PDB file of C-alpha atoms in Angstrom:
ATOM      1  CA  UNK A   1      95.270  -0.171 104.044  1.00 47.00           C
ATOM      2  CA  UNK A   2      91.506   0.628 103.494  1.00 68.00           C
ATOM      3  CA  UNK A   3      90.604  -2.847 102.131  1.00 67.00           C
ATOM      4  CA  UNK A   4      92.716  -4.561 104.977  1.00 70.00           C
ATOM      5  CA  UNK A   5      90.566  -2.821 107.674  1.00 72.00           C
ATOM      6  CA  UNK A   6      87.353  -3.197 105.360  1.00 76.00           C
ATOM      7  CA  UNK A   7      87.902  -6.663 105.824  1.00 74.00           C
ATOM      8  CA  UNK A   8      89.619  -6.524 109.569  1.00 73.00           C
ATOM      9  CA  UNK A   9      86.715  -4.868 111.257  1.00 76.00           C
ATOM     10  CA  UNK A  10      83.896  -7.642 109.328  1.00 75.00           C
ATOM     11  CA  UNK A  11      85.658 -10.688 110.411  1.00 75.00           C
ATOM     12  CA  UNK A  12      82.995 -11.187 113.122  1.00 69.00           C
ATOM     13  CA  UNK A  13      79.884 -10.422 110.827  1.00 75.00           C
ATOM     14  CA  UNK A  14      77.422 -13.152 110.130  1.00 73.00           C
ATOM     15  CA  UNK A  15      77.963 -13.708 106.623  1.00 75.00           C
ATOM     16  CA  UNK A  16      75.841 -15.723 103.542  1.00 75.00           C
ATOM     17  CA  UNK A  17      77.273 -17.036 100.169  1.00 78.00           C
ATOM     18  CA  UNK A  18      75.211 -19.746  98.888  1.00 84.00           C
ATOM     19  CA  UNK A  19      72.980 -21.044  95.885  1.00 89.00           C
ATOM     20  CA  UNK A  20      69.331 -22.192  96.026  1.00 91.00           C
ATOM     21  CA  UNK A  21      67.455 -23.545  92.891  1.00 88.00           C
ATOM     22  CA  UNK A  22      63.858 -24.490  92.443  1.00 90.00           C
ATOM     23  CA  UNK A  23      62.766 -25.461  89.054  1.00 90.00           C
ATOM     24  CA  UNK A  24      64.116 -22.928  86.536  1.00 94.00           C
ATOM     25  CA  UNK A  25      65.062 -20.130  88.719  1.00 95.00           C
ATOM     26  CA  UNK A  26      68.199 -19.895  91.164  1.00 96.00           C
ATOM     27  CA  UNK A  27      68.924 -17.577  93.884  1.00 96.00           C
ATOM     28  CA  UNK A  28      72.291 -16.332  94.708  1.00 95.00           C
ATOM     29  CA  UNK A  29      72.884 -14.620  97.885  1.00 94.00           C
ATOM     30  CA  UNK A  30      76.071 -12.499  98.082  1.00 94.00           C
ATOM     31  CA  UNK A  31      75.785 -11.192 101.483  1.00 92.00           C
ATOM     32  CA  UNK A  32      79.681 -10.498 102.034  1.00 90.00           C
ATOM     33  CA  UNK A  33      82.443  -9.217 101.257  1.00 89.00           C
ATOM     34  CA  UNK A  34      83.867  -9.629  97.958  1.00 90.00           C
ATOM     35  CA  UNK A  35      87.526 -11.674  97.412  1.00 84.00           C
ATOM     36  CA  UNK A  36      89.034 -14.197  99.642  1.00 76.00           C
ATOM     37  CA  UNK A  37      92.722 -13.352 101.075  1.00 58.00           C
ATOM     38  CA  UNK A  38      92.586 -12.212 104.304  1.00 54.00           C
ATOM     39  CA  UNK A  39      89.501 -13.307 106.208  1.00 59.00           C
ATOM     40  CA  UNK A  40      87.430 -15.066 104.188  1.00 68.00           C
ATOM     41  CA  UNK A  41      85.052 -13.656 101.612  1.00 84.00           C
ATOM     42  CA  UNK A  42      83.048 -14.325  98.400  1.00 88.00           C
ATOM     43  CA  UNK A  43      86.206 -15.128  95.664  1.00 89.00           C
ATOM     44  CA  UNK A  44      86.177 -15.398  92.099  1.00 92.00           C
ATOM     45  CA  UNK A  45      87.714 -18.488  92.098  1.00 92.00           C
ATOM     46  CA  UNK A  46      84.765 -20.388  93.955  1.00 91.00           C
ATOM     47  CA  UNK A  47      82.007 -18.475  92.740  1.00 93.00           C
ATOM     48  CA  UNK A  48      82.114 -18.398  89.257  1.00 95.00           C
ATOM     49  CA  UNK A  49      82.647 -22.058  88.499  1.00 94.00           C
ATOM     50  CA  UNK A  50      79.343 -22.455  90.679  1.00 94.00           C
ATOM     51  CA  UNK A  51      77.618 -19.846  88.491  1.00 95.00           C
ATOM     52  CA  UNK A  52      78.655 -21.558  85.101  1.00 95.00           C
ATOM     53  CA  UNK A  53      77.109 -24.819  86.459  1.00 94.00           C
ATOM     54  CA  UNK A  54      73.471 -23.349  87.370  1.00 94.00           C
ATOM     55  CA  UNK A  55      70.652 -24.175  84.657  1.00 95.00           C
ATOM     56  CA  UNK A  56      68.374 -21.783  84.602  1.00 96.00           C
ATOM     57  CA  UNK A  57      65.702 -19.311  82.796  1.00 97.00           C
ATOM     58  CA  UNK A  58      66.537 -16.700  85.900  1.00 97.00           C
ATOM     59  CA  UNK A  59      68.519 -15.892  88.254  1.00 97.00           C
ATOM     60  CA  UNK A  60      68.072 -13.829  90.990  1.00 97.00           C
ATOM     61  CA  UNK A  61      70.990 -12.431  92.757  1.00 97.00           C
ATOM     62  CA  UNK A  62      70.861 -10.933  96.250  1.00 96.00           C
ATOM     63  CA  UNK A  63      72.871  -8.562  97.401  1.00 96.00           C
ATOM     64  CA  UNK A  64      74.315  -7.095 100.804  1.00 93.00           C
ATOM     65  CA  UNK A  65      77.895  -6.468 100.451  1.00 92.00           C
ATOM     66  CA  UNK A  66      80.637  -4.002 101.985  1.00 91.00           C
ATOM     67  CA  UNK A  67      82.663  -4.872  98.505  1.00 89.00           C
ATOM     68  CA  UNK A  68      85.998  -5.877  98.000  1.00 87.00           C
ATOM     69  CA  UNK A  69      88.374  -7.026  95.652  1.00 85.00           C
ATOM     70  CA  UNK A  70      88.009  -5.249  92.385  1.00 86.00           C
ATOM     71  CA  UNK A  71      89.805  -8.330  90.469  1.00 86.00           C
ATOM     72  CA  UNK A  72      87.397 -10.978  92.056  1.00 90.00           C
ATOM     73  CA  UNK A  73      84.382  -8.144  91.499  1.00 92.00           C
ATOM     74  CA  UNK A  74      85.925  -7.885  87.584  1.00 90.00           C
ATOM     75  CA  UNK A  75      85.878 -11.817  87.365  1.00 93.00           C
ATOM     76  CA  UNK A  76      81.910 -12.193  89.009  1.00 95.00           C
ATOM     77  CA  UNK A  77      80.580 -10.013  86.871  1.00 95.00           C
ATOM     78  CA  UNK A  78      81.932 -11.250  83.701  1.00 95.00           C
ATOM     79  CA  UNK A  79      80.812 -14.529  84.514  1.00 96.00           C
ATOM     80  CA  UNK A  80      77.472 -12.856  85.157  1.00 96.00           C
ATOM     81  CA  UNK A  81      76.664 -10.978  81.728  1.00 95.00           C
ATOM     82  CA  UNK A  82      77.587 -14.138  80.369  1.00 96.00           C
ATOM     83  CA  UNK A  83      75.453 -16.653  81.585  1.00 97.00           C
ATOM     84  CA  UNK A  84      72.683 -17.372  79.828  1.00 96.00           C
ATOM     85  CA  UNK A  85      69.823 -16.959  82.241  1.00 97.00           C
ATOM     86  CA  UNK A  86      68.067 -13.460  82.791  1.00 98.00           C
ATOM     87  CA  UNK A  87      70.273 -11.713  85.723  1.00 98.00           C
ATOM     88  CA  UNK A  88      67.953  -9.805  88.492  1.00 98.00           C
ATOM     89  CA  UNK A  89      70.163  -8.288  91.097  1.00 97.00           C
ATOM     90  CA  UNK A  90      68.555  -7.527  93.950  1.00 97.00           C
ATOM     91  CA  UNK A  91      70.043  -4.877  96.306  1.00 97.00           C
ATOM     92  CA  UNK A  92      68.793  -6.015  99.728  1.00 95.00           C
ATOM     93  CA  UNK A  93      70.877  -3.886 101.977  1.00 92.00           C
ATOM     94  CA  UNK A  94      74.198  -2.160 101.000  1.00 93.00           C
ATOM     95  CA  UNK A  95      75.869  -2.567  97.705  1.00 95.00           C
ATOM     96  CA  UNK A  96      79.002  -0.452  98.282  1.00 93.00           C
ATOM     97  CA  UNK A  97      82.135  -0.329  95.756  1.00 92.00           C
ATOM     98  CA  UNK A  98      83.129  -3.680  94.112  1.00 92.00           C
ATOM     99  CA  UNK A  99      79.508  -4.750  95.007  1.00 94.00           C
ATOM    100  CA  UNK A 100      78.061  -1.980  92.930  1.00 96.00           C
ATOM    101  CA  UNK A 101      79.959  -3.127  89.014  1.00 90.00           C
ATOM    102  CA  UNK A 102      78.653  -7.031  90.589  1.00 95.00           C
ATOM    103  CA  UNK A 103      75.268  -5.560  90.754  1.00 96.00           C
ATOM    104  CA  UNK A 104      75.375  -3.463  87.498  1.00 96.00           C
ATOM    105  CA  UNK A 105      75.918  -7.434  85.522  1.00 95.00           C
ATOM    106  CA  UNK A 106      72.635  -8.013  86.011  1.00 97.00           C
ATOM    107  CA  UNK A 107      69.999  -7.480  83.124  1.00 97.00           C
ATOM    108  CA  UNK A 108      68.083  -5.787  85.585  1.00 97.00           C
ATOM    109  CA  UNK A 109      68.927  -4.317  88.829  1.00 97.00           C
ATOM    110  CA  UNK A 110      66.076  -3.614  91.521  1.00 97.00           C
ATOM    111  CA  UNK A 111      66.741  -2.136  95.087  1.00 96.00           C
ATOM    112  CA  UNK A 112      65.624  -2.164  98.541  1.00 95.00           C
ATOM    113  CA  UNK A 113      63.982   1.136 100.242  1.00 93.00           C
ATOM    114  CA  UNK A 114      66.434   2.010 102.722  1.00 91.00           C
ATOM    115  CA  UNK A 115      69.334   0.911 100.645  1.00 93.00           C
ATOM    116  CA  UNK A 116      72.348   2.276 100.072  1.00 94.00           C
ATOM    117  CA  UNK A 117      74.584   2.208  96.616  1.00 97.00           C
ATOM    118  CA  UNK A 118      78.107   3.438  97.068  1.00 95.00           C
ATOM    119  CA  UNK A 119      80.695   4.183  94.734  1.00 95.00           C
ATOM    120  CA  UNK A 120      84.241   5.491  95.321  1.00 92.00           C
ATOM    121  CA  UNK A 121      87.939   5.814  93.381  1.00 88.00           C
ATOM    122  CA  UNK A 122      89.631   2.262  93.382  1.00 79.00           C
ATOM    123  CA  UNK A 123      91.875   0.913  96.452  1.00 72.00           C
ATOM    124  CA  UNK A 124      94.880  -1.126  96.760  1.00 67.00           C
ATOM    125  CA  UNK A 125      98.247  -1.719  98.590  1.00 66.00           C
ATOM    126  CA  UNK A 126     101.459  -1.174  97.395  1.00 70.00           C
ATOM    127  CA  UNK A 127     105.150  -0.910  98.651  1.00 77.00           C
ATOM    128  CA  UNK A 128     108.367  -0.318  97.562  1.00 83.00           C
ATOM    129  CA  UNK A 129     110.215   2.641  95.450  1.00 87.00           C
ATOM    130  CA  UNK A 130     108.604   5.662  93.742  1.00 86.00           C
ATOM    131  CA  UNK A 131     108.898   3.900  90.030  1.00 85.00           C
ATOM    132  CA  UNK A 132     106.964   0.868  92.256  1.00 76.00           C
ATOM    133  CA  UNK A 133     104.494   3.353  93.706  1.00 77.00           C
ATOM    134  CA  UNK A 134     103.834   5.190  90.231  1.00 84.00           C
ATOM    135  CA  UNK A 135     103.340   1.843  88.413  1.00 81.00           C
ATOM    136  CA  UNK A 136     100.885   1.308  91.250  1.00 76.00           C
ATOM    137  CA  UNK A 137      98.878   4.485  90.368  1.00 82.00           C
ATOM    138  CA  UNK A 138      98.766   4.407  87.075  1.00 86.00           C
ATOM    139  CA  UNK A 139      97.196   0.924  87.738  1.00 81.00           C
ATOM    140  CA  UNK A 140      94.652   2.668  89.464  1.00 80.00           C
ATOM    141  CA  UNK A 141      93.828   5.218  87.174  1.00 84.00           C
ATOM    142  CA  UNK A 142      93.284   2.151  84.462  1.00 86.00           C
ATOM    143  CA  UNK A 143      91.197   0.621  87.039  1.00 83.00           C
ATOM    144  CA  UNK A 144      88.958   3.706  87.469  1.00 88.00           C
ATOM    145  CA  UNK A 145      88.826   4.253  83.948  1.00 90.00           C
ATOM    146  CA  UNK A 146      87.124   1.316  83.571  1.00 89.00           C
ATOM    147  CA  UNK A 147      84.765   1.651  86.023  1.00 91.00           C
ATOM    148  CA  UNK A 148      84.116   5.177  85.273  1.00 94.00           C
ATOM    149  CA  UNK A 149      82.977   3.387  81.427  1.00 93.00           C
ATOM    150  CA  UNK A 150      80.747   0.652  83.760  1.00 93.00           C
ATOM    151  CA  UNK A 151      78.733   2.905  85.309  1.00 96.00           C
ATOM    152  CA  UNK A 152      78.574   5.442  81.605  1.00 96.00           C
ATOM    153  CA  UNK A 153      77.444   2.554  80.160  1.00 94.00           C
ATOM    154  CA  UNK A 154      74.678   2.068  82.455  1.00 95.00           C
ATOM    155  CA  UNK A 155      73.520   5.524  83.559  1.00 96.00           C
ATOM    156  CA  UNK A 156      74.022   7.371  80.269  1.00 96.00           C
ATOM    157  CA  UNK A 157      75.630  10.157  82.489  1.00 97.00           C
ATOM    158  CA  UNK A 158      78.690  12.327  81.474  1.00 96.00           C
ATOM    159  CA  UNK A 159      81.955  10.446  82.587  1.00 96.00           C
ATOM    160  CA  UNK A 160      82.960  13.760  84.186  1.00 96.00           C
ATOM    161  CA  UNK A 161      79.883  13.790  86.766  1.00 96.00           C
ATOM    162  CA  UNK A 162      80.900   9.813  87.263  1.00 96.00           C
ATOM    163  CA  UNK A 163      84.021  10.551  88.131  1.00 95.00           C
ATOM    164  CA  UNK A 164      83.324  13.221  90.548  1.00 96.00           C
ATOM    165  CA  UNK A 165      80.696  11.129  92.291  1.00 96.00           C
ATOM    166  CA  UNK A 166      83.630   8.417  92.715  1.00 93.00           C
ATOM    167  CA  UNK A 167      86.728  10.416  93.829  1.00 93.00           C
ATOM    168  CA  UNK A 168      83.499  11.645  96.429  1.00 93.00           C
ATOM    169  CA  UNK A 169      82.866   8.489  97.566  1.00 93.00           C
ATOM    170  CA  UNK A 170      78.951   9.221  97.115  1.00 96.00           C
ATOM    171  CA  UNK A 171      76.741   7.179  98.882  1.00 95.00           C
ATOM    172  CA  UNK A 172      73.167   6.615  97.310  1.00 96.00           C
ATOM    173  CA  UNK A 173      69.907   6.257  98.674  1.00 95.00           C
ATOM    174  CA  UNK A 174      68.117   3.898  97.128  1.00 95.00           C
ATOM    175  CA  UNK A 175      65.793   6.909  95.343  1.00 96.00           C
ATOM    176  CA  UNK A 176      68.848   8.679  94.441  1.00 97.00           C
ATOM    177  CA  UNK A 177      70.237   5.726  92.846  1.00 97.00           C
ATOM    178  CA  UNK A 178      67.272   5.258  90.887  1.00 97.00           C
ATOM    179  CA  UNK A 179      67.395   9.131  89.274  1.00 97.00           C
ATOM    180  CA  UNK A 180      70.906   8.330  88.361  1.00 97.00           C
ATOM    181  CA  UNK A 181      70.606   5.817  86.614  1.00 97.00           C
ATOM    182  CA  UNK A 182      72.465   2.863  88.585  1.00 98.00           C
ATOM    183  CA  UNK A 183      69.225   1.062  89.495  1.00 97.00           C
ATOM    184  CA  UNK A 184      65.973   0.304  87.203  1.00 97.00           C
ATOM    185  CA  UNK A 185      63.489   0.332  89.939  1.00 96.00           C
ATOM    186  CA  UNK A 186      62.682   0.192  93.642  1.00 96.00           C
ATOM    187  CA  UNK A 187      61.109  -3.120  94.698  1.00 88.00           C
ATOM    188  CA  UNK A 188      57.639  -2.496  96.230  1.00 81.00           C
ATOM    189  CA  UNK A 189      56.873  -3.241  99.912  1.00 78.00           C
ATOM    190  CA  UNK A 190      61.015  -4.646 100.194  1.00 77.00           C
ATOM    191  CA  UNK A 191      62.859  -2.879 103.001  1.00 79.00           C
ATOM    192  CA  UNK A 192      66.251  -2.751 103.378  1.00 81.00           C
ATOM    193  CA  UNK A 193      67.583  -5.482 105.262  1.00 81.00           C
ATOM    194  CA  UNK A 194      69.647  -3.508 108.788  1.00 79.00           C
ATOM    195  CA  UNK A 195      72.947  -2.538 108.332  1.00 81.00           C
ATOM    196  CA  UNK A 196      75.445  -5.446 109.447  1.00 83.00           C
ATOM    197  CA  UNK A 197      78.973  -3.766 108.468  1.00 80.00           C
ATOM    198  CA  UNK A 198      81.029  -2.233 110.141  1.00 80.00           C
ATOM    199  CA  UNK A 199      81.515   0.687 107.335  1.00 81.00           C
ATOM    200  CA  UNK A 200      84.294   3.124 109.110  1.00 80.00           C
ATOM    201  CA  UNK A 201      86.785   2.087 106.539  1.00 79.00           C
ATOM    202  CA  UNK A 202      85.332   4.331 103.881  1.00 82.00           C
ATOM    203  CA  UNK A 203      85.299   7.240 106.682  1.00 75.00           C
ATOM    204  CA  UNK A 204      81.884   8.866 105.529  1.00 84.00           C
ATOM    205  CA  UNK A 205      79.245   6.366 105.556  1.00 84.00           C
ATOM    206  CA  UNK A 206      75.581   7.891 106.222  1.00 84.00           C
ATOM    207  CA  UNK A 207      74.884   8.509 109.955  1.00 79.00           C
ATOM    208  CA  UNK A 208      72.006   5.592 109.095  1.00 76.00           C
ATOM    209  CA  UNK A 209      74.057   2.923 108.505  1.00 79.00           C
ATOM    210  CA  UNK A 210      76.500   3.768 111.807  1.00 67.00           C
ATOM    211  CA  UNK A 211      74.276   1.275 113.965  1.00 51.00           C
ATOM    212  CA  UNK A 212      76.532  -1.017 115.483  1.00 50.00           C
ATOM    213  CA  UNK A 213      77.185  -0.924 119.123  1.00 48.00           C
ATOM    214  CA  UNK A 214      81.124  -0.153 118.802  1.00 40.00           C
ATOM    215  CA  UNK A 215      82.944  -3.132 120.485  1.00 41.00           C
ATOM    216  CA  UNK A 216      86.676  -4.007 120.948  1.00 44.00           C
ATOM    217  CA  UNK A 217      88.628  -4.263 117.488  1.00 42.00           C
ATOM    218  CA  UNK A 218      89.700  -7.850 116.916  1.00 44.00           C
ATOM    219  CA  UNK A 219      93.198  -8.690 116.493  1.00 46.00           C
ATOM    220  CA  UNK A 220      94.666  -9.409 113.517  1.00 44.00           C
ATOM    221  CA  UNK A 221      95.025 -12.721 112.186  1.00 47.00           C
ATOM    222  CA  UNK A 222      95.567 -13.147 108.808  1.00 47.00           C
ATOM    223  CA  UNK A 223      97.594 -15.471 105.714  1.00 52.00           C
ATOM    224  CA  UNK A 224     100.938 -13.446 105.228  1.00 52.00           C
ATOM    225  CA  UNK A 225     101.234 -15.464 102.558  1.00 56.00           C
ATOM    226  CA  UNK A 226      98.137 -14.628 101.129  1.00 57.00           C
ATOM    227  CA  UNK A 227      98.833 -10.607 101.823  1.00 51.00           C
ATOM    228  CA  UNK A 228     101.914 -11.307  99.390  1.00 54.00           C
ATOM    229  CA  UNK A 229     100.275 -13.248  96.565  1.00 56.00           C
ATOM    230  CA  UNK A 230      97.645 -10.398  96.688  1.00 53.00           C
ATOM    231  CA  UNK A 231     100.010  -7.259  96.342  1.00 50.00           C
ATOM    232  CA  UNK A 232     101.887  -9.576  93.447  1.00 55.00           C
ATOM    233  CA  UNK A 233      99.336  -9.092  91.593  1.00 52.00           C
ATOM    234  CA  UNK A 234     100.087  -5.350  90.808  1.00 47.00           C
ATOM    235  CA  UNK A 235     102.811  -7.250  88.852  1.00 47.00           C
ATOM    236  CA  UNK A 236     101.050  -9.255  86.316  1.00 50.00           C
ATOM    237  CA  UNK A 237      97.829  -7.569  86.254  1.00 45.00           C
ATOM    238  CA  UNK A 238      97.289  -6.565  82.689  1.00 41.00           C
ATOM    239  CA  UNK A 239      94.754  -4.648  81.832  1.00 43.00           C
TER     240      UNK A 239
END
């Protein structure tokens, strides 16, 4: 239930998703969370149509994201490696989980002092019998399989060391991420935009990025039919 509560305790969050262009360079800001099925959210669907229709030399895209939806993350950042302009991503704030593979697209990634860059073991929901619930694993494993070769391919680390960072759920500072590999640089004079998420769904985020006052949790309100088209996925996902 991690991403339900991810996505249950941000419902209130000022979020941004939108495109600017001037001349030959567009900036994307992705400044939420990542799939659309329960409370709203950055999905696949809308965003990558919107990406294939931008002409330009460069694009920069921003980034401040909880993460998400691995799918939708898997779709955006396909899209990205294959459009044609030079990708910067930009890691204003937080890039945690799906965010992180989103960011990783780019042809360069650059990040905020003060950031963080989180990576963890892949979530989802499932119900029904064991054979259901093993199915459901072993989906996972494939999942973090491929992530595991992401973040190889990027950081030139052992896959071993990868996947002990993810089943840790490691957070990264933003020089930390830089001497592993995940980012290229640290963007002079850029701090890191303050901490807007409410992060207790991943139970160990940094003591620095616990800043909200706590307030009442909202109620739940939410698509039930979206809930269900979401876990049928686990049934057609091929991988």
């Amino acid at each position: 239930m991690n991403l339900y509560q991810l996505a249950l305790k941000n419902q209130a969050v000022k979020r941004t998703s939108r495109i600017e262009q001037a001349g030959r360079e567009a900036t994307v800001y992705l400044y939420d969370i990542v799939g659309e099925d329960w409370f709203g959210g950055v999905s696949a669907k809308d965003f990558v149509p919107q990406l294939n229709a931008l002409d330009a030399d460069t694009i920069h895209l921003r980034i401040n994201s909880p993460g998400g939806d691995v799918f939708d993350a898997r779709a955006i950042s396909t899209a990205l490696k294959n459009h044609k302009a030079h990708v910067v991503a930009h890691i204003d704030g937080q890039a945690c989980s799906a965010a992180t593979y989103i960011a990783l697209a780019a042809d360069d990634v650059v990040m905020a002092d003060g950031g963080f860059f989180m990576i963890h073991n892949a979530w989802t929901m499932a119900m029904g019998n064991a054979a259901d619930l093993n199915e459901t694993a072993a989906l996972l494993d494939k999942v973090d399989a491929t992530i595991v070769a992401d973040y190889q391919r990027k950081t030139g680390k052992p896959a071993e060391q990868i996947a002990q960072w993810m089943a840790d759920t490691t957070w990264f500072t933003a020089q930390e991420a830089l001497e592993a590999g995940f980012v290229d640089r640290i963007e002079e004079g850029q701090k890191a935009a303050k901490n807007q998420w409410n992060l207790d769904a991943y139970g160990n985020a940094p003591a620095a990025l616990k800043n909200q006052e706590p307030e009442e949790e909202p109620e739940a309100e939410f698509d039930r039919t979206a809930l269900e088209r979401r876990l049928s996925l686990l049934e057609r996902i091929a991988l």
